[in-house]
Amino acid sequence: MKSFFGSFFGAFFAILIFLASVVGLLFLGLGALQKAGQKAAELPENSWLVLDLSIPITDAPARFDASQVVAGLEGGGEQRVTLREILGGIEHAATDNRIAGIFLTGTIVPVRYASGYGTLREIRLALQRFKESKKPVYAFAYYPTTRAYYLDSVADRIFMDPDSTLVMSGLASQRVYFPGLLKKFGVGVQVTRVGKYKSFVEPFILDKASPEDREQTQKLLDDLWGEITSAIEQSRGLPQGAVQQIVSQLGLIDADAALQRRLVTDLTPLSRVIDQLRQQYGTSKNKKAGTFRQVTVSDYVESFERAGRPDDGSATIAVVYAEGDIVDGEGNPDNVGGDRYARAIRRFRLDPNVKGIVLRVNSPGGSVSGSGVIRHELEQAAGVKPVAISFGSVAASGGYYISTVGARIFAEPSTITGSIGVFGLFLNFQKLASDNGVSFDTVQTAPYASILSPMQPKTDAELAILQKAVDKDYQEFLQIVANSRKLPVDQVNEIAQGRVWAGLEAVRLHLVDELGGLTEAVSYLGNQTRLGVRPVVTEFPARQDLSTKVQEWLSGNERPIVSRLDPFHRELVRFSREFSRLESLNDPQGAYALMPFGLEIE
């Protein structure tokens, strides 16, 4: 009995300690968030708004991270920042007398669909508008990449570390091809597809790019590079073609060459830049601490965004972020689950306070079934309230398919879109299993009952059935695009074929209505619904609060913090990621509307 009570009270007190720890963590987290808001609310005059480009910029609101609790107590904690936060912060700072200027720092490290060129262009335009307030924009560059310099170049002064290099040598897309590896391990591959440019399947069946894929990729790179270099040349006062000439001659641009070619204004280490800002804008307290008055975007936005969040009963515009691969079913936070998104859109359709819906797409597409579920709900919503579409850095294939419902489609010049086509990819493991002493024996009630089984190759008859399904999906895709864009089907077929286009070309081809970003799409709906050009916004997925995160901790589903990897490990991660994308291929019919596999632009 004594032993029993000892065990009982031991377990009881252990539970109490655990609960106390959780409650303590809740208070710590809430305190950190409150501290962040107070920090901006108490912001003194002559403060600088700091935009750290090394933090991934996403569309959807940030998920709460364990590190933010501890880091928040230390005055930091940002692991991700949203596009709307940055745009809102820049706009607010222009008329905030406490803000002296904006300081750009850090180098962009692309993570999945974050910090793409479409997103960066919106920020770049916001910075240009900010400069109209006569407040300065400064940038510090330390080994800046093309993406980082694309933003930095808009600054009034660009400070570059004398020992660093401008890593801007042009755009490249290098893809990985797997057929030899798959054959070595006994994995068979069969495909069905429609569209000569629908190249997602090529890395699994070819050892290099097809002529069609090389053609479309080269065109896409040329269009994107032209947009980037033109923007840089305009900001730096350089003649047309100057950037192309510089990168062609130098490859990598050292600090002296960057200064000589007027790409930067000063060669100064960060410590001296901080000294200058501290002497000019710092208080005596700042000067002793060796810094200047500053505030991060997230901390700054938190102070005034809270007041602008919708109350129950207020009219809003819903912004739905379709960011990631589209999958069948519920999906997870890293992709677009058809059922989950359809449910959210249905909720917004039935909510009388939601006056319109903006679908923000940053997705290469995915499951035909998942895309269809989302599009159906959007179509229902469009019947009762206006729907507008905003394309981010990529809105292709299934991402374009779900967008055809919109009354107006906005895209950036650098948006990767199109890829109107369908394919099926079927791996089989018969030889792999056989080589390792494993065999299969199937009993079925109909000739094609095991048509989607990965344990044997498809017969010619089975492939014909699967190809017929893909052909049907493609024809429906063409008809939907033709109807929504008011174009002849033959004309759509000519520009479709699975080909990807840059946003600027998409406007010319009438696949997109006009150039613009998320701000323009929200303003458009605000005008359409008489809520004004700056309507109150409701977001999905919504910002994750601390209580939700605690539940995730308890379930053991915490996500890792993004870290910067060296080039070798980055390539290993990329290689692993390409294979892991196969996990998102869960369409019940094995049919997919996805842009080219592994298309990444650096």
Coordinates of C-alpha atoms in Angstrom, one line a residue:
M1 CA 0.0 0.0 0.0
K2 CA 2.8 2.4 0.9
S3 CA 4.4 1.6 -2.5
F4 CA 1.0 2.3 -4.2
F5 CA 0.6 5.7 -2.6
G6 CA 4.2 6.6 -3.3
S7 CA 3.7 5.8 -7.0
F8 CA 0.3 7.6 -7.1
F9 CA 1.5 10.8 -5.5
G10 CA 4.7 10.7 -7.6
A11 CA 2.7 10.5 -10.8
F12 CA 0.3 13.1 -9.5
F13 CA 3.0 15.6 -8.7
A14 CA 4.7 14.9 -12.0
I15 CA 1.5 15.8 -13.8
L16 CA 1.2 19.0 -11.7
I17 CA 4.7 20.0 -12.6
F18 CA 4.1 19.3 -16.3
L19 CA 0.9 21.4 -16.3
A20 CA 2.6 24.2 -14.4
S21 CA 5.4 24.1 -17.0
V22 CA 2.8 24.4 -19.8
V23 CA 1.0 27.3 -18.1
G24 CA 4.4 28.9 -17.5
L25 CA 5.2 28.5 -21.2
L26 CA 1.9 30.1 -22.1
F27 CA 2.6 33.1 -20.0
L28 CA 6.1 33.4 -21.3
G29 CA 4.9 33.2 -24.9
L30 CA 2.1 35.7 -24.3
G31 CA 4.6 38.0 -22.5
A32 CA 7.0 37.8 -25.4
L33 CA 4.3 38.7 -27.9
Q34 CA 3.0 41.5 -25.6
K35 CA 6.6 42.8 -25.3
A36 CA 7.0 42.8 -29.1
G37 CA 3.8 45.0 -29.4
Q38 CA 4.9 47.3 -26.6
K39 CA 8.3 47.7 -28.2
A40 CA 6.8 49.2 -31.3
A41 CA 4.1 51.1 -29.4
E42 CA 6.9 52.9 -27.3
L43 CA 9.0 53.5 -30.4
P44 CA 11.0 56.8 -30.1
E45 CA 11.5 59.2 -32.9
N46 CA 14.3 58.7 -35.4
S47 CA 13.9 55.0 -35.4
W48 CA 14.7 52.8 -38.4
L49 CA 12.4 50.0 -39.7
V50 CA 14.7 47.1 -40.3
L51 CA 13.9 44.5 -43.0
D52 CA 16.0 41.4 -42.6
L53 CA 16.0 39.6 -45.9
S54 CA 17.4 36.4 -44.5
I55 CA 14.0 35.7 -42.9
P56 CA 11.8 33.8 -45.4
I57 CA 9.0 35.9 -46.8
T58 CA 5.8 33.9 -47.2
D59 CA 2.2 34.6 -48.2
A60 CA 0.4 32.8 -45.4
P61 CA 0.8 34.0 -41.8
A62 CA 3.7 32.6 -39.8
R63 CA 3.3 29.5 -37.6
F64 CA 4.2 30.0 -34.0
D65 CA 7.6 28.5 -33.3
A66 CA 9.0 27.3 -29.9
S67 CA 12.2 29.4 -30.5
Q68 CA 10.0 32.6 -30.7
V69 CA 9.1 32.3 -27.0
V70 CA 12.7 32.4 -25.8
A71 CA 13.9 34.7 -28.6
G72 CA 10.9 36.9 -28.0
L73 CA 12.1 37.4 -24.4
E74 CA 15.5 38.5 -25.8
G75 CA 14.0 40.9 -28.2
G76 CA 14.0 38.8 -31.4
G77 CA 12.2 35.7 -32.4
E78 CA 11.3 36.2 -36.1
Q79 CA 11.5 33.1 -38.1
R80 CA 9.2 34.0 -40.9
V81 CA 7.5 37.2 -42.1
T82 CA 4.5 37.6 -44.4
L83 CA 4.3 39.7 -47.5
R84 CA 1.3 41.6 -46.1
E85 CA 3.2 42.4 -42.9
I86 CA 6.1 43.9 -44.9
L87 CA 3.8 45.8 -47.3
G88 CA 1.7 47.1 -44.4
G89 CA 4.8 48.1 -42.4
I90 CA 6.4 50.0 -45.3
E91 CA 3.2 51.8 -46.1
H92 CA 2.6 52.8 -42.4
A93 CA 6.2 53.8 -41.9
A94 CA 5.9 56.4 -44.7
T95 CA 3.6 58.5 -42.6
D96 CA 4.8 57.6 -39.2
N97 CA 6.9 60.5 -37.8
R98 CA 8.8 58.1 -35.5
I99 CA 10.3 56.3 -38.5
A100 CA 13.4 58.0 -39.9
G101 CA 14.0 55.4 -42.7
I102 CA 14.2 51.8 -43.8
F103 CA 17.3 49.7 -43.4
L104 CA 17.7 46.5 -45.6
T105 CA 20.1 43.8 -44.4
G106 CA 20.7 40.1 -44.9
T107 CA 20.9 37.8 -47.8
I108 CA 17.9 35.9 -49.2
V109 CA 18.0 32.2 -48.8
P110 CA 15.1 30.7 -50.9
V111 CA 13.0 28.2 -48.9
R112 CA 10.3 26.4 -50.9
Y113 CA 8.0 29.1 -52.3
A114 CA 9.2 31.9 -50.0
S115 CA 10.9 35.1 -51.1
G116 CA 10.2 34.5 -54.8
Y117 CA 10.8 37.2 -57.4
G118 CA 7.0 38.0 -57.6
T119 CA 7.0 38.6 -53.9
L120 CA 10.2 40.7 -54.0
R121 CA 8.8 42.9 -56.8
E122 CA 5.8 43.8 -54.6
I123 CA 8.2 44.8 -51.8
R124 CA 10.4 46.7 -54.3
L125 CA 7.4 48.7 -55.5
A126 CA 6.4 49.4 -51.9
L127 CA 9.9 50.7 -51.2
Q128 CA 9.8 53.0 -54.2
R129 CA 6.5 54.4 -52.9
F130 CA 8.1 54.9 -49.5
K131 CA 10.9 56.9 -50.9
E132 CA 8.2 59.5 -52.1
S133 CA 7.9 60.4 -48.4
K134 CA 11.5 61.8 -48.7
K135 CA 12.6 59.3 -46.0
P136 CA 15.8 57.4 -46.9
V137 CA 16.2 53.7 -47.7
Y138 CA 19.6 52.2 -46.9
A139 CA 20.9 48.7 -47.6
F140 CA 23.8 46.8 -46.3
A141 CA 25.1 44.1 -48.6
Y142 CA 27.3 41.2 -47.5
Y143 CA 27.7 38.6 -50.2
P144 CA 24.3 39.6 -51.7
T145 CA 22.6 37.2 -54.1
T146 CA 20.7 38.3 -57.2
R147 CA 17.4 38.2 -55.2
A148 CA 18.8 40.3 -52.4
Y149 CA 20.4 42.8 -54.7
Y150 CA 17.2 43.0 -56.7
L151 CA 15.7 44.6 -53.5
D152 CA 18.8 46.4 -52.4
S153 CA 19.2 48.2 -55.7
V154 CA 16.2 50.4 -54.9
A155 CA 18.0 51.9 -51.9
D156 CA 19.3 55.5 -51.8
R157 CA 22.6 54.2 -50.4
I158 CA 23.9 50.7 -50.7
F159 CA 26.7 49.9 -48.3
M160 CA 28.8 46.8 -49.3
D161 CA 31.3 45.1 -47.1
P162 CA 34.7 45.7 -48.8
D163 CA 35.7 42.1 -48.4
S164 CA 32.4 40.6 -49.9
T165 CA 31.3 39.8 -53.4
L166 CA 28.1 40.5 -55.3
V167 CA 26.9 37.0 -56.3
M168 CA 24.9 38.0 -59.4
S169 CA 26.0 36.1 -62.4
G170 CA 22.7 35.6 -64.2
L171 CA 19.8 33.1 -63.8
A172 CA 20.2 29.4 -64.1
S173 CA 17.9 26.4 -63.8
Q174 CA 19.7 23.1 -63.1
R175 CA 17.5 20.0 -62.9
V176 CA 18.2 16.5 -61.6
Y177 CA 17.5 13.4 -63.8
F178 CA 16.9 10.0 -62.2
P179 CA 16.4 7.3 -64.8
G180 CA 19.8 5.7 -64.2
L181 CA 19.3 5.6 -60.5
L182 CA 15.8 4.2 -60.7
K183 CA 16.9 1.5 -63.2
K184 CA 19.8 0.6 -60.9
F185 CA 17.4 -0.1 -58.0
G186 CA 14.8 -1.9 -60.1
V187 CA 12.1 0.8 -60.1
G188 CA 10.1 0.9 -63.3
V189 CA 8.6 4.1 -64.6
Q190 CA 5.6 4.6 -67.0
V191 CA 3.9 7.9 -67.9
T192 CA 0.9 9.3 -69.5
R193 CA 0.7 13.0 -70.5
V194 CA -0.8 15.6 -72.7
G195 CA 1.3 18.6 -73.9
K196 CA 4.7 18.5 -75.5
Y197 CA 6.0 21.0 -72.9
K198 CA 4.5 19.1 -69.9
S199 CA 7.9 18.1 -68.7
F200 CA 7.3 17.1 -65.1
V201 CA 7.8 13.4 -66.0
E202 CA 11.1 13.9 -67.9
P203 CA 13.5 13.6 -65.0
F204 CA 12.1 10.1 -64.5
I205 CA 12.5 8.9 -68.1
L206 CA 15.2 11.0 -69.7
D207 CA 18.8 11.8 -68.8
K208 CA 18.6 15.4 -70.0
A209 CA 16.1 18.1 -71.0
S210 CA 14.0 17.5 -74.1
P211 CA 14.3 20.2 -76.8
E212 CA 10.8 21.5 -75.8
D213 CA 11.6 21.7 -72.2
R214 CA 14.9 23.5 -72.9
E215 CA 13.1 25.9 -75.2
Q216 CA 10.5 26.9 -72.6
T217 CA 13.0 27.1 -69.8
Q218 CA 15.3 29.4 -71.8
K219 CA 12.4 31.6 -72.7
L220 CA 11.3 31.8 -69.1
L221 CA 14.7 32.6 -67.8
D222 CA 15.2 35.3 -70.5
D223 CA 11.9 37.0 -69.5
L224 CA 12.6 36.9 -65.8
W225 CA 16.2 38.1 -66.2
G226 CA 15.1 40.9 -68.5
E227 CA 12.6 42.1 -65.8
I228 CA 15.3 41.9 -63.1
T229 CA 18.0 43.7 -65.0
S230 CA 15.7 46.4 -66.2
A231 CA 14.5 47.2 -62.7
I232 CA 18.1 47.3 -61.4
E233 CA 19.3 49.6 -64.3
Q234 CA 16.4 52.0 -63.7
S235 CA 17.1 52.2 -59.9
R236 CA 20.9 52.6 -60.3
G237 CA 20.7 55.0 -63.3
L238 CA 22.5 52.6 -65.6
P239 CA 22.0 52.4 -69.4
Q240 CA 19.9 49.5 -70.8
G241 CA 22.0 46.3 -71.1
A242 CA 24.6 47.5 -68.6
V243 CA 23.9 44.7 -66.0
Q244 CA 24.1 42.0 -68.7
Q245 CA 27.4 43.4 -69.8
I246 CA 28.8 43.5 -66.3
V247 CA 27.8 39.9 -65.3
S248 CA 29.0 38.5 -68.7
Q249 CA 32.4 40.1 -68.2
L250 CA 32.9 39.5 -64.5
G251 CA 30.8 36.6 -63.4
L252 CA 31.2 37.3 -59.7
I253 CA 31.4 41.0 -58.9
D254 CA 33.9 42.0 -56.2
A255 CA 33.3 45.0 -54.0
D256 CA 35.7 47.3 -55.9
A257 CA 34.1 46.4 -59.2
A258 CA 30.6 46.9 -57.8
L259 CA 31.5 50.4 -56.6
Q260 CA 33.2 51.2 -59.9
R261 CA 30.2 50.0 -61.9
R262 CA 27.9 52.1 -59.7
L263 CA 26.1 49.0 -58.4
V264 CA 26.7 50.2 -54.8
T265 CA 27.4 53.6 -53.3
D266 CA 29.8 52.8 -50.4
L267 CA 32.3 50.2 -49.4
T268 CA 31.9 50.1 -45.7
P269 CA 31.8 47.3 -43.1
L270 CA 28.6 46.9 -41.1
S271 CA 30.2 48.2 -37.9
R272 CA 30.9 51.5 -39.5
V273 CA 27.5 51.7 -41.0
I274 CA 26.0 51.2 -37.6
D275 CA 28.4 53.8 -36.2
Q276 CA 27.1 56.3 -38.7
L277 CA 23.5 55.6 -38.0
R278 CA 24.1 55.6 -34.2
Q279 CA 25.8 59.0 -34.4
Q280 CA 23.1 60.5 -36.6
Y281 CA 20.0 58.9 -35.1
G282 CA 20.9 57.2 -31.8
T283 CA 20.2 58.4 -28.3
S284 CA 22.9 58.4 -25.6
K285 CA 21.5 55.0 -24.5
N286 CA 21.8 53.7 -28.0
K287 CA 25.4 55.0 -28.3
K288 CA 26.5 53.2 -25.2
A289 CA 24.9 50.0 -26.4
G290 CA 26.7 50.3 -29.7
T291 CA 23.5 50.4 -31.9
F292 CA 20.9 52.8 -33.3
R293 CA 17.2 53.1 -32.7
Q294 CA 15.5 50.3 -34.7
V295 CA 12.5 48.0 -34.9
T296 CA 11.8 44.9 -36.9
V297 CA 8.9 44.6 -39.3
S298 CA 7.0 42.1 -37.3
D299 CA 7.3 44.1 -34.0
Y300 CA 6.4 47.3 -35.8
V301 CA 3.4 45.9 -37.6
E302 CA 2.1 44.1 -34.4
S303 CA 1.5 47.5 -32.7
F304 CA -1.0 48.9 -35.3
E305 CA -2.2 45.7 -37.0
R306 CA -3.9 44.5 -33.8
A307 CA -6.2 47.6 -34.0
G308 CA -7.1 46.8 -37.6
R309 CA -8.0 43.1 -37.1
P310 CA -11.7 42.5 -37.9
D311 CA -14.2 42.4 -35.0
D312 CA -17.2 40.1 -35.1
G313 CA -19.8 41.7 -37.4
S314 CA -17.4 43.9 -39.4
A315 CA -17.3 43.6 -43.2
T316 CA -14.1 42.1 -44.6
I317 CA -12.3 40.7 -47.6
A318 CA -11.1 37.2 -47.2
V319 CA -7.6 36.4 -48.5
V320 CA -7.0 32.7 -49.1
Y321 CA -3.4 31.7 -49.4
A322 CA -2.9 28.7 -51.7
E323 CA 0.8 28.2 -51.1
G324 CA 2.5 24.9 -51.9
D325 CA 1.6 21.7 -53.9
I326 CA -2.1 21.0 -54.2
V327 CA -2.9 17.5 -52.8
D328 CA -6.0 15.4 -52.4
G329 CA -7.7 15.4 -49.0
E330 CA -6.8 17.5 -46.0
G331 CA -3.1 17.9 -46.7
N332 CA -0.7 19.6 -44.1
P333 CA 0.5 23.1 -43.4
D334 CA 3.1 22.9 -46.1
N335 CA 0.7 22.2 -48.9
V336 CA -2.8 22.9 -50.2
G337 CA -5.2 20.2 -49.1
G338 CA -8.2 20.2 -51.5
D339 CA -10.8 19.3 -48.8
R340 CA -9.3 21.7 -46.2
Y341 CA -9.2 24.7 -48.6
A342 CA -12.7 23.9 -50.1
R343 CA -14.1 23.9 -46.5
A344 CA -12.5 27.3 -45.8
I345 CA -13.8 28.8 -49.1
R346 CA -17.3 27.4 -48.3
R347 CA -17.2 29.1 -44.9
F348 CA -16.3 32.4 -46.4
R349 CA -19.1 32.0 -49.0
L350 CA -21.7 31.5 -46.3
D351 CA -20.3 34.2 -44.0
P352 CA -22.4 37.4 -44.7
N353 CA -19.5 39.6 -43.2
V354 CA -17.1 38.4 -46.0
K355 CA -17.9 40.6 -49.0
G356 CA -15.4 39.2 -51.4
I357 CA -12.6 36.6 -51.7
V358 CA -9.0 37.0 -53.0
L359 CA -7.3 33.8 -53.8
R360 CA -3.5 34.3 -53.5
V361 CA -1.8 31.6 -55.5
N362 CA 1.8 30.6 -54.9
S363 CA 1.6 27.0 -56.2
P364 CA 2.9 24.9 -59.0
G365 CA -0.3 22.8 -59.0
G366 CA -0.7 19.2 -58.1
S367 CA -3.6 16.8 -57.8
V368 CA -6.3 17.1 -60.4
S369 CA -8.8 15.9 -57.9
G370 CA -7.7 18.3 -55.2
S371 CA -7.6 21.2 -57.7
G372 CA -11.1 20.3 -58.8
V373 CA -12.5 20.4 -55.3
I374 CA -11.1 23.8 -54.7
R375 CA -12.2 25.2 -58.0
H376 CA -15.8 23.9 -57.5
E377 CA -16.1 25.8 -54.2
L378 CA -14.6 28.9 -55.7
E379 CA -17.1 28.7 -58.5
Q380 CA -19.9 28.5 -55.9
A381 CA -18.5 31.5 -54.1
A382 CA -18.2 33.5 -57.3
G383 CA -21.9 33.1 -57.8
V384 CA -22.7 35.1 -54.7
K385 CA -19.7 37.4 -54.1
P386 CA -16.8 38.7 -56.2
V387 CA -13.6 36.6 -56.4
A388 CA -10.3 38.0 -57.6
I389 CA -7.0 36.2 -58.1
S390 CA -3.5 37.3 -57.2
F391 CA -0.5 35.3 -58.5
G392 CA 2.6 35.2 -56.5
S393 CA 6.0 33.9 -57.7
V394 CA 4.4 30.8 -59.2
A395 CA 0.8 30.0 -60.2
A396 CA 1.1 27.2 -62.8
S397 CA -0.9 24.1 -63.9
G398 CA -3.3 23.2 -61.1
G399 CA -2.5 26.6 -59.6
Y400 CA -3.7 28.2 -62.7
Y401 CA -6.7 25.8 -63.0
I402 CA -8.1 26.9 -59.6
S403 CA -7.7 30.5 -60.6
T404 CA -9.9 30.4 -63.7
V405 CA -12.9 31.3 -61.6
G406 CA -11.7 34.8 -60.8
A407 CA -13.3 37.9 -62.2
R408 CA -9.9 39.4 -62.5
I409 CA -6.4 37.9 -62.4
F410 CA -3.4 39.9 -61.3
A411 CA 0.2 38.6 -61.8
E412 CA 3.7 40.0 -61.5
P413 CA 5.9 40.2 -64.6
S414 CA 8.1 37.5 -63.1
T415 CA 5.3 35.2 -62.1
I416 CA 5.8 31.7 -63.5
T417 CA 2.3 30.6 -64.8
G418 CA 0.6 28.6 -67.5
S419 CA 1.7 25.0 -67.7
I420 CA -1.8 24.0 -68.8
G421 CA -1.4 20.3 -69.2
V422 CA -2.0 17.0 -67.4
F423 CA 0.2 13.9 -66.8
G424 CA 0.2 10.7 -65.0
L425 CA 3.4 9.2 -63.3
F426 CA 3.4 5.5 -62.4
L427 CA 6.3 3.8 -60.6
N428 CA 6.4 0.1 -60.1
F429 CA 8.6 -1.9 -57.8
Q430 CA 8.2 -5.4 -59.3
K431 CA 11.9 -5.8 -60.2
L432 CA 13.1 -4.3 -57.0
A433 CA 10.9 -6.7 -55.0
S434 CA 11.9 -9.7 -57.1
D435 CA 15.6 -8.9 -56.8
N436 CA 15.2 -9.0 -53.0
G437 CA 13.1 -12.2 -52.9
V438 CA 9.7 -10.7 -52.7
S439 CA 6.8 -11.6 -55.1
F440 CA 3.2 -10.7 -55.4
D441 CA 0.0 -12.6 -56.3
T442 CA -3.2 -10.8 -57.0
V443 CA -6.8 -11.9 -56.9
Q444 CA -9.3 -9.5 -58.3
T445 CA -13.0 -9.2 -59.4
A446 CA -12.5 -7.3 -62.7
P447 CA -9.7 -7.0 -65.3
Y448 CA -8.6 -3.6 -64.2
A449 CA -9.1 -3.8 -60.4
S450 CA -5.4 -3.4 -59.8
I451 CA -4.7 -0.8 -62.4
L452 CA -3.2 1.6 -60.0
S453 CA -1.1 -0.9 -58.1
P454 CA 2.6 0.0 -57.9
M455 CA 3.6 -3.7 -57.6
Q456 CA 3.6 -4.4 -61.4
P457 CA 4.0 -2.5 -64.6
K458 CA 0.9 -1.4 -66.5
T459 CA -0.2 -3.4 -69.5
D460 CA -0.8 -1.6 -72.8
A461 CA -4.5 -1.8 -72.2
E462 CA -4.2 -0.3 -68.7
L463 CA -2.0 2.5 -70.1
A464 CA -4.5 3.2 -72.8
I465 CA -7.2 3.6 -70.1
L466 CA -5.0 5.9 -68.0
Q467 CA -4.0 8.0 -71.1
K468 CA -7.7 8.4 -72.0
A469 CA -8.4 9.8 -68.5
V470 CA -5.5 12.2 -68.9
D471 CA -6.8 13.3 -72.3
K472 CA -10.2 13.9 -70.9
D473 CA -8.8 16.0 -68.0
Y474 CA -6.8 18.1 -70.5
Q475 CA -9.7 18.8 -72.8
E476 CA -11.7 19.9 -69.7
F477 CA -8.8 22.1 -68.6
L478 CA -8.7 23.7 -72.1
Q479 CA -12.5 24.3 -72.1
I480 CA -12.4 25.8 -68.6
V481 CA -9.6 28.2 -69.6
A482 CA -11.3 29.1 -72.9
N483 CA -14.6 29.8 -71.2
S484 CA -13.1 31.9 -68.3
R485 CA -10.7 33.8 -70.5
K486 CA -13.2 34.1 -73.4
L487 CA -10.8 32.6 -75.9
P488 CA -11.3 30.0 -78.7
V489 CA -10.3 26.5 -77.5
D490 CA -7.9 26.2 -80.4
Q491 CA -6.1 29.3 -79.3
V492 CA -5.8 28.1 -75.7
N493 CA -4.5 24.7 -77.0
E494 CA -1.8 26.5 -78.9
I495 CA -0.5 28.4 -75.9
A496 CA -1.1 25.5 -73.5
Q497 CA 0.6 22.2 -74.2
G498 CA 2.0 22.3 -70.6
R499 CA 4.2 25.3 -71.4
V500 CA 5.2 27.7 -68.6
W501 CA 5.1 31.5 -69.2
A502 CA 6.3 34.6 -67.4
G503 CA 3.6 36.9 -66.1
L504 CA 4.4 39.6 -68.7
E505 CA 3.9 37.1 -71.5
A506 CA 0.8 35.7 -69.8
V507 CA -0.8 39.2 -70.0
R508 CA 0.0 39.3 -73.7
L509 CA -1.5 35.9 -74.2
H510 CA -4.7 36.9 -72.3
L511 CA -4.1 34.3 -69.6
V512 CA -3.8 37.1 -67.0
D513 CA -5.8 40.4 -66.9
E514 CA -3.2 42.8 -65.6
L515 CA 0.1 43.2 -63.8
G516 CA -0.2 43.7 -60.1
G517 CA 0.3 42.1 -56.8
L518 CA -1.7 41.2 -53.7
T519 CA -2.2 44.8 -52.8
E520 CA -3.8 45.5 -56.2
A521 CA -6.1 42.5 -55.9
V522 CA -7.3 43.4 -52.4
S523 CA -7.8 47.1 -53.5
Y524 CA -9.7 45.9 -56.6
L525 CA -12.2 43.9 -54.4
G526 CA -12.4 46.7 -51.9
N527 CA -13.6 49.0 -54.7
Q528 CA -15.9 46.3 -56.0
T529 CA -17.5 45.8 -52.6
R530 CA -17.4 49.5 -51.6
L531 CA -15.1 48.8 -48.7
G532 CA -12.4 51.1 -50.0
V533 CA -8.9 50.5 -51.3
R534 CA -7.7 49.4 -47.9
P535 CA -10.4 47.0 -46.6
V536 CA -10.1 45.0 -43.5
V537 CA -8.8 41.5 -44.3
T538 CA -9.6 38.0 -42.9
E539 CA -6.9 35.4 -43.7
F540 CA -6.8 31.7 -44.3
P541 CA -4.7 29.9 -43.1
A542 CA -5.0 32.2 -40.1
R543 CA -2.1 33.2 -37.9
Q544 CA -1.4 30.3 -35.5
D545 CA -1.8 31.2 -31.9
L546 CA 0.2 29.9 -28.9
S547 CA -2.5 27.6 -27.6
T548 CA -2.6 25.8 -31.0
K549 CA 1.1 25.5 -31.0
V550 CA 1.2 24.0 -27.5
Q551 CA -1.2 21.3 -28.8
E552 CA 1.3 20.6 -31.6
W553 CA 4.2 20.4 -29.2
L554 CA 2.3 17.8 -27.1
S555 CA 1.6 15.8 -30.2
G556 CA 5.2 15.8 -31.2
N557 CA 4.6 17.5 -34.6
E558 CA 6.9 20.5 -34.2
R559 CA 8.6 21.8 -37.3
P560 CA 12.3 22.5 -37.5
I561 CA 13.6 26.0 -37.7
V562 CA 14.9 27.1 -41.1
S563 CA 18.7 27.4 -41.2
R564 CA 21.2 28.4 -43.8
L565 CA 23.1 25.5 -45.3
D566 CA 26.4 25.4 -47.1
P567 CA 26.2 24.7 -50.8
F568 CA 27.0 21.0 -50.5
H569 CA 24.3 20.3 -47.9
R570 CA 21.9 22.6 -49.7
E571 CA 22.2 20.4 -52.8
L572 CA 21.6 17.2 -50.7
V573 CA 18.5 18.8 -49.2
R574 CA 17.3 19.8 -52.7
F575 CA 17.9 16.2 -54.0
S576 CA 16.0 14.8 -51.1
R577 CA 13.2 17.3 -51.5
E578 CA 12.7 16.4 -55.2
F579 CA 12.1 12.8 -54.2
S580 CA 10.0 13.8 -51.2
R581 CA 7.7 15.7 -53.6
L582 CA 6.5 12.3 -54.8
E583 CA 4.7 12.0 -51.5
S584 CA 2.3 14.8 -52.6
L585 CA 1.3 12.8 -55.7
N586 CA -1.8 11.3 -54.1
D587 CA -4.5 11.9 -56.7
P588 CA -6.9 8.9 -56.6
Q589 CA -6.7 8.6 -60.4
G590 CA -3.0 9.3 -60.7
A591 CA -3.6 12.4 -62.7
Y592 CA -1.7 15.7 -62.0
A593 CA -1.6 19.3 -63.2
L594 CA 1.9 20.3 -62.1
M595 CA 4.6 22.6 -63.6
P596 CA 8.0 21.0 -64.6
F597 CA 9.5 18.8 -61.9
G598 CA 12.4 20.4 -60.0
L599 CA 12.2 23.8 -61.9
E600 CA 14.2 26.1 -59.6
I601 CA 15.7 29.3 -60.7
E602 CA 18.9 30.6 -59.0

